[in-house]
Coordinates of C-alpha atoms in Angstrom, one line a residue:
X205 CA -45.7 -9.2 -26.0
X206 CA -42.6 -11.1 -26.2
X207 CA -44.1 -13.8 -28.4
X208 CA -45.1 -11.0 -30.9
X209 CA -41.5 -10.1 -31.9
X210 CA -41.0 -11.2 -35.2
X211 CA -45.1 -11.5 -36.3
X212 CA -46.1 -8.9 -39.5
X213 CA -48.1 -6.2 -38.0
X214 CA -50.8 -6.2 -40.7
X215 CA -51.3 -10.0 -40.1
X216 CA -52.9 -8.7 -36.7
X217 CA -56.6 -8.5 -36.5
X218 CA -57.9 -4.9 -34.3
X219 CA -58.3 -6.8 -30.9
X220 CA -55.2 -8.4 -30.7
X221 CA -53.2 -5.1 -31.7
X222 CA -55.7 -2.9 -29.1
X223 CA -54.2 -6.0 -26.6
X224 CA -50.8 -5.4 -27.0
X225 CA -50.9 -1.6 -26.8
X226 CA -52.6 -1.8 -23.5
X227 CA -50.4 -4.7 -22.5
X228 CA -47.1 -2.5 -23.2
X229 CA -48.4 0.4 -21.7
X230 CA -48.9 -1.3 -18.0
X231 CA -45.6 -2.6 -19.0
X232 CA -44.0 0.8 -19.2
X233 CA -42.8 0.3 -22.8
X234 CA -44.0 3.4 -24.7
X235 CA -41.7 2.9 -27.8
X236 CA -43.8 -0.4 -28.4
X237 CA -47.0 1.0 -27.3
X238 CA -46.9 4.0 -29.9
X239 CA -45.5 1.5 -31.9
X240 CA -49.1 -0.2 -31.4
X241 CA -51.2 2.8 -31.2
X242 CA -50.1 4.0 -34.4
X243 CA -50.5 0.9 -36.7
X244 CA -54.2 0.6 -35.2
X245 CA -54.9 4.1 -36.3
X246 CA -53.1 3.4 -39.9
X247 CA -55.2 0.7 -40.3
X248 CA -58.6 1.6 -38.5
X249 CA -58.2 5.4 -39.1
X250 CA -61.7 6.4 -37.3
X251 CA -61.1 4.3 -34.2
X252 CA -61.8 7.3 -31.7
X253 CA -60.9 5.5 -28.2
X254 CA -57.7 4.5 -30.0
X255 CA -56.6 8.0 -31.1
X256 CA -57.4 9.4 -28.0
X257 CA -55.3 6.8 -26.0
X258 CA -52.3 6.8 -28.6
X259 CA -52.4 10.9 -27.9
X260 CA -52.6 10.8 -23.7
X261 CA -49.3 8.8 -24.5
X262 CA -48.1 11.5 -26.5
X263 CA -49.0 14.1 -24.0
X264 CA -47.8 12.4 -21.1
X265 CA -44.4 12.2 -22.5
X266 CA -44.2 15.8 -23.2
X267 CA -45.5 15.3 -27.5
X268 CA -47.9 17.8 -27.0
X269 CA -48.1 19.0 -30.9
X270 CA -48.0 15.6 -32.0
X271 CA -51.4 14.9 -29.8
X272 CA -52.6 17.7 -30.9
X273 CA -52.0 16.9 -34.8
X274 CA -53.5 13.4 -33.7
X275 CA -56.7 14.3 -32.3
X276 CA -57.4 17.2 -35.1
X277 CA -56.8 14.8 -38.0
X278 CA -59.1 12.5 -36.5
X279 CA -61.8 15.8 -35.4
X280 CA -61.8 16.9 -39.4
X281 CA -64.1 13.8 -39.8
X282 CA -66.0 13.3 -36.4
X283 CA -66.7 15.9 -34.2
X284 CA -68.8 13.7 -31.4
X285 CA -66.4 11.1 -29.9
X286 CA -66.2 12.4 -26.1
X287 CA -62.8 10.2 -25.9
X288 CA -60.9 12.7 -28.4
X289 CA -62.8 16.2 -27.5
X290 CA -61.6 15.1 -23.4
X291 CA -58.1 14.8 -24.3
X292 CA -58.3 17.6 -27.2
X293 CA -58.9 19.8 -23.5
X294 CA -56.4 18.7 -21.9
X295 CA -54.1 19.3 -24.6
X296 CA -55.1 22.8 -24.6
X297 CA -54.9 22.6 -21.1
X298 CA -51.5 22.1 -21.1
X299 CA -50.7 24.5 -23.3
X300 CA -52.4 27.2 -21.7
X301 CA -54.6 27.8 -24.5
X302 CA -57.5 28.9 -22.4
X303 CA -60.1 29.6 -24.8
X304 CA -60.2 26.5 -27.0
X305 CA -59.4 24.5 -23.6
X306 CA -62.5 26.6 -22.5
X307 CA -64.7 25.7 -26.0
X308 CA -63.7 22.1 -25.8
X309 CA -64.6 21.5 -21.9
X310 CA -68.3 23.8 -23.0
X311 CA -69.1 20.8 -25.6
X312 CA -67.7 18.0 -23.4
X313 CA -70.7 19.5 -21.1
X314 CA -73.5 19.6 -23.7
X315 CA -72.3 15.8 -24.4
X316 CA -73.2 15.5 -21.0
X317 CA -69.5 14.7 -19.8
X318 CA -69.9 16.6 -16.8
X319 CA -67.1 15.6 -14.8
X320 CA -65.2 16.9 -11.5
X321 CA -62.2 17.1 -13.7
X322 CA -64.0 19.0 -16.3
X323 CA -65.5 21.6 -14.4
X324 CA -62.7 22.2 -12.4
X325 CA -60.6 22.8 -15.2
X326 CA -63.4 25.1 -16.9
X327 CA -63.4 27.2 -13.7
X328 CA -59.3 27.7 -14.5
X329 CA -60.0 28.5 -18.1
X330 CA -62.5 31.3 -17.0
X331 CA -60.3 32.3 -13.8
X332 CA -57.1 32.7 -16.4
X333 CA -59.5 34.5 -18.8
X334 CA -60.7 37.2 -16.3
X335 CA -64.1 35.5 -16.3
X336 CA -64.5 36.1 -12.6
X337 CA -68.1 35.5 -12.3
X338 CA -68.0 32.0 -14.1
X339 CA -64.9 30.8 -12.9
X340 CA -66.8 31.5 -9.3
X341 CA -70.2 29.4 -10.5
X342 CA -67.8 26.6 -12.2
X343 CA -65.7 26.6 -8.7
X344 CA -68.9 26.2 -7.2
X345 CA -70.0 22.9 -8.9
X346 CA -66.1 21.1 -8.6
X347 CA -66.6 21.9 -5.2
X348 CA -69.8 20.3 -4.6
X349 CA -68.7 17.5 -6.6
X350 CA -66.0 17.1 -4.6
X351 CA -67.8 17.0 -1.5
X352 CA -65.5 19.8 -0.4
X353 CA -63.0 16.9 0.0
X354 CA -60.4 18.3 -2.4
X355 CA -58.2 21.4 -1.8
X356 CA -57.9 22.7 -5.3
X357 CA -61.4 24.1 -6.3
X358 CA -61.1 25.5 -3.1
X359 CA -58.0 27.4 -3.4
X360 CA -58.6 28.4 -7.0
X361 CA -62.2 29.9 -5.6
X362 CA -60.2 31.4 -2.9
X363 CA -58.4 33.4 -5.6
X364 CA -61.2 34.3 -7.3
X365 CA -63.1 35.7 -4.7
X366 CA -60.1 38.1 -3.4
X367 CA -59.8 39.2 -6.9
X368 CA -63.8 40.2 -6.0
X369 CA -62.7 41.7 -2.4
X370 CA -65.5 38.9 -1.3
X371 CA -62.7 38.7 1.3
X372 CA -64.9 37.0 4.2
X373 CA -65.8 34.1 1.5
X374 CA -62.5 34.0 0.4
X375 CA -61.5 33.2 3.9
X376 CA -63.4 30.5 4.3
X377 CA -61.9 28.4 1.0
X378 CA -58.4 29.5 1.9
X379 CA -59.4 28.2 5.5
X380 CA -61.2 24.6 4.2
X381 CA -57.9 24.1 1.5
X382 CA -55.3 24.5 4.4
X383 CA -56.8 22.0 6.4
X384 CA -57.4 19.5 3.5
X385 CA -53.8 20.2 2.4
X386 CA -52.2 19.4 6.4
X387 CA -50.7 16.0 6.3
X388 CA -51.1 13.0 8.1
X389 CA -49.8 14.4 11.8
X390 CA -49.3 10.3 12.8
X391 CA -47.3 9.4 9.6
X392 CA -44.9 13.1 9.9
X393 CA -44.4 11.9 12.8
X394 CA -43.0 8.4 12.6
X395 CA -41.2 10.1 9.6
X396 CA -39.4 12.6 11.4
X397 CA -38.8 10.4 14.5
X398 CA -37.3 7.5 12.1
X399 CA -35.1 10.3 10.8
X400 CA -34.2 11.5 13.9
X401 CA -33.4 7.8 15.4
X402 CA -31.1 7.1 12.6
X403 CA -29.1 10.2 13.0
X404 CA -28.9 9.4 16.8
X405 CA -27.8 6.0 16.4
X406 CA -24.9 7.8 14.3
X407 CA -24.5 10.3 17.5
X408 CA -24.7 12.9 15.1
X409 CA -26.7 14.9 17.7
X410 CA -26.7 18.4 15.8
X411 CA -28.5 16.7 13.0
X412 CA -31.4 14.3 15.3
X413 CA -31.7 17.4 17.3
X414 CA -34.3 19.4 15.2
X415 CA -36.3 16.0 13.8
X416 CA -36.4 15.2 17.5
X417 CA -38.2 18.6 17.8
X418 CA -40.3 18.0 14.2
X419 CA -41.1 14.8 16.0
X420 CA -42.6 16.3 18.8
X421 CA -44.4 19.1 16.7
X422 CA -46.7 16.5 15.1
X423 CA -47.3 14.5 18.2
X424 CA -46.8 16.8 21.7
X425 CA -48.0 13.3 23.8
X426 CA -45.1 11.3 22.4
X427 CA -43.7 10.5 25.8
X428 CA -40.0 9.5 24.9
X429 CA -39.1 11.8 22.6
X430 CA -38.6 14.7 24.8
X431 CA -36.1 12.5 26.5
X432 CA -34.2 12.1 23.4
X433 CA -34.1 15.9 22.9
X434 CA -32.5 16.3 26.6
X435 CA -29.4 14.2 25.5
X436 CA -29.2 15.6 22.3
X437 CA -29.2 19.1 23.9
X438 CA -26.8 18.0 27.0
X439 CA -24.3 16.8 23.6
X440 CA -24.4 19.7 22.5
X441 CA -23.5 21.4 25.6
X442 CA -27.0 23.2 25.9
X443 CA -27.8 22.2 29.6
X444 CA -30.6 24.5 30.4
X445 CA -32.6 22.7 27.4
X446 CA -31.8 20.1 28.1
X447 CA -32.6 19.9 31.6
X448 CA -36.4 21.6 30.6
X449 CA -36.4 18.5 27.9
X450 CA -35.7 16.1 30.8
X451 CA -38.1 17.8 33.4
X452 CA -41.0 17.5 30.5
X453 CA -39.7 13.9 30.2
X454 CA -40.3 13.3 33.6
X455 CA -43.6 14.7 34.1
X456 CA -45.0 13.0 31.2
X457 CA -43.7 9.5 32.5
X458 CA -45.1 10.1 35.9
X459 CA -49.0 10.5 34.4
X460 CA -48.3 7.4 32.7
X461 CA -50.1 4.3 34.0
X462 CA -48.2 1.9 32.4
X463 CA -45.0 2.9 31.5
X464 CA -43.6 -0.2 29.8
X465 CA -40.8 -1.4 29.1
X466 CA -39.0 1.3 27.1
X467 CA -40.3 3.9 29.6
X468 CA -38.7 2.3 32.5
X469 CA -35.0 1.4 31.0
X470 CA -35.0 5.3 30.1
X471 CA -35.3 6.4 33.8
X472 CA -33.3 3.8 35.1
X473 CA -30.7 5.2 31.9
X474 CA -31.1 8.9 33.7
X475 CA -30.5 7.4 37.4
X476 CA -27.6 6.0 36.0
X477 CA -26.6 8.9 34.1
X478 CA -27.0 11.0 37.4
X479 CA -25.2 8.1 39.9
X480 CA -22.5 8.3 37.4
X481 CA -22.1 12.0 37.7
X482 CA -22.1 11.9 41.8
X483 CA -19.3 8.9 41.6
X484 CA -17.4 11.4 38.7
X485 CA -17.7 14.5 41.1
X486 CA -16.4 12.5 43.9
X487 CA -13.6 11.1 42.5
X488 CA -12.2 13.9 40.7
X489 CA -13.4 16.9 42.5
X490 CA -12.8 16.3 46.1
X491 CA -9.1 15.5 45.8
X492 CA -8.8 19.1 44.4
X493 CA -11.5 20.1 46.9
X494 CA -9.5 19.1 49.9
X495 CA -6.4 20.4 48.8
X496 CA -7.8 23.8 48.2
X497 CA -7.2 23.5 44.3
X498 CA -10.9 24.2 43.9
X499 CA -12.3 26.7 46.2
X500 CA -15.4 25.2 47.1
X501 CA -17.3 28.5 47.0
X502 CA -16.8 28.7 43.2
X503 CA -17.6 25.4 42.7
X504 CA -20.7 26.0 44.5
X505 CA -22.6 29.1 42.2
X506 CA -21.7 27.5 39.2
X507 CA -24.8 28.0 36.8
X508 CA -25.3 24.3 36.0
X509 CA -27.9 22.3 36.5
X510 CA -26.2 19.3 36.6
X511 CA -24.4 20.2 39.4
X512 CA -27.3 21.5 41.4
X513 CA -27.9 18.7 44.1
X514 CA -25.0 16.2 42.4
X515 CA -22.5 18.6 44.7
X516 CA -24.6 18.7 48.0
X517 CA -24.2 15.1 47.6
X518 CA -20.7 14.8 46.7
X519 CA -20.1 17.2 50.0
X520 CA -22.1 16.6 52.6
X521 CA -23.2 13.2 52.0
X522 CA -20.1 10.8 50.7
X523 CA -17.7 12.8 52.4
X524 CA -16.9 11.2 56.0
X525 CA -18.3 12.7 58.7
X526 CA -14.5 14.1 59.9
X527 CA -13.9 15.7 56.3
X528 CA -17.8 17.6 56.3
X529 CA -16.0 19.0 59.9
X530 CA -12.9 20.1 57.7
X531 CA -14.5 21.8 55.0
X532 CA -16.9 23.2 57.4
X533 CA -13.9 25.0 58.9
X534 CA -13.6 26.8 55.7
X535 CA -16.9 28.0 55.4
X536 CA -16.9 30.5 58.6
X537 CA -18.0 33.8 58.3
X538 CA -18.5 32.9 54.1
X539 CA -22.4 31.5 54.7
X540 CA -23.5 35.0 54.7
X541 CA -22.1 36.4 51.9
X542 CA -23.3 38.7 49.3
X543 CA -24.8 36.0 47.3
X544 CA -27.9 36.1 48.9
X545 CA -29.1 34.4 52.3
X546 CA -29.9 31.1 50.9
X547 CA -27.2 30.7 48.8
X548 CA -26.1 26.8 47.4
X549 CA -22.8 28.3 49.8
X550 CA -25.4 29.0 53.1
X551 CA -27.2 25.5 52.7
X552 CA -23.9 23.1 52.8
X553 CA -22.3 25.8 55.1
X554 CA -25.5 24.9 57.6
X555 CA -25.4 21.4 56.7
X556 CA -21.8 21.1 57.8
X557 CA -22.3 22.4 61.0

């Protein structure tokens, strides 16, 4: 293209000009390309495929009228090029003028251009113009064309038949263009999850939280995600989720075969996480324990389930034997209180003794 720059126009013969209209089109320059276009048509005025290439350019940058101007000057001489009548329908296509887009798809037919694209949008022309009946036979053939492999005949039928209370019909379209239209459940998920993994690397734990979730939604047998949505939920201070989140990641690791590597430095992470929280109890909470600071009985029916067997073992096992015998002291005549008979209280009460 670059080498035309400069070069008289009319010294061009019609190949070479056709050449560089293409060539600046898959180029993405569509000054030069009308450029082009329009000197092949001053020149070669009756050159169908060339006026009906020069007016999709038009139309797909929004020059509706001036494709439309185009392709009529050019239809005042020849009514039979297929090239011009096909974009001279979606012209009126686009702008909704469903009766000439309706007469212009009807002689595209008897040309026999019979195409999916066609016949689909003759079924809208009729569907738009009240037409029930054809709009339903024209569905009909878009969606046999189609193999029932694309959702938009199916949904426009859909419509159609409600507007005929053939509602069990209806149904069925509705039913075939939902499932065409789900997306790819493996690719939302590595979306989501990639989302997610960025916003956790960030600890921004509100935001990973519910892509964590999304995550999940598209693939429920994802076995270390729901690990990921226990810490989120433990940062945010939601224990009870995130205790289910880790008990689901649990059981799901346990069925697996061959956890791998990534499996495996997760749970040794948790017992970590959970040795961690035994040596913080016991460093910080029996000082106050012992000195009566904390009275053990309120420690004990807290409603966290972190806590649950983290202070049985902070109590009963890392104490020394001679401290269990102290704190047991305290426990007399408590183990049977009104919190029930088998109370966290009654267990390291029993324990002690």
């Amino acid at each position: 293209v670059s080498m035309m720059e400069g070069i008289a126009l009319d010294s061009l013969d019609h190949d070479t000009m056709c050449h560089l209209f293409r060539a600046c089109k898959e180029l993405g320059l569509r000054k030069r390309a009308a450029e082009f276009g329009e000197a092949v048509i001053d020149r070669w005025p009756m050159d169908g495929e060339m006026v009906a290439a020069l007016a999709r350019e038009y139309l797909s940058a929004g020059m509706d009228s001036k494709a439309e101007m185009l392709c009529n000057r050019y239809w005042m001489r020849d009514e039979t090029c297929i090239a011009v009548n096909d974009i001279m329908a979606d012209i009126y296509m686009v702008q909704r003028q469903w009766q000439l887009a309706k007469d212009s798809y009807l002689l595209l037919l008897q040309q026999g251009d019979s195409t999916y694209k066609n016949m689909l949008n003759l079924g809208v022309c009729y569907e738009w113009m009240g037409e029930a009946d054809k709009a339903r036979k024209a569905f009909d053939v878009a969606i046999a064309m189609s193999d029932s492999t694309a959702a938009i005949p199916l949904y426009h039928q859909g419509a159609v038949l409600n507007g005929q209370k053939d509602y069990d019909a209806s149904m069925v379209c509705f039913r075939k263009a939902l499932t065409l239209l789900q997306p790819d459940s493996a690719v939302m998920f590595s979306c989501y999850r990639g989302l997610a993994e960025g916003y956790y690397a960030h600890t921004d734990y509100r935001q990973a939280l519910p892509a964590f979730l999304q995550a999940q939604d598209y693939d429920p047998t994802s076995l270390t995600t729901p690990y990921y949505i226990g810490v989120c939920y433990e940062a945010l201070g939601e224990k009870a989720n995130a205790k289910a989140a880790y008990q689901h990641f649990l059981k799901q690791s346990a069925m697996e075969e061959d956890p791998g590597a990534d499996l495996k430095r997760m749970d040794q992470a948790r017992i970590e996480k959970e040795n961690s929280r035994t040596s913080s109890l016991r460093d910080t909470l029996l000082p106050r324990l012992m000195s009566g600071e904390i009275e053990v009985r309120s420690l004990l029916l807290l409603d966290d389930p972190f806590f649950e067997e983290r202070v049985f073992q902070v109590i009963i096992i890392l104490l020394p034997v001679d401290d269990v015998a102290l704190l047991s002291q305290s426990f007399k005549g408590t183990c049977h209180s009104t919190c029930g008979k088998h109370t966290r209280l009654d267990r390291v009460a029993s324990l002690a003794y």
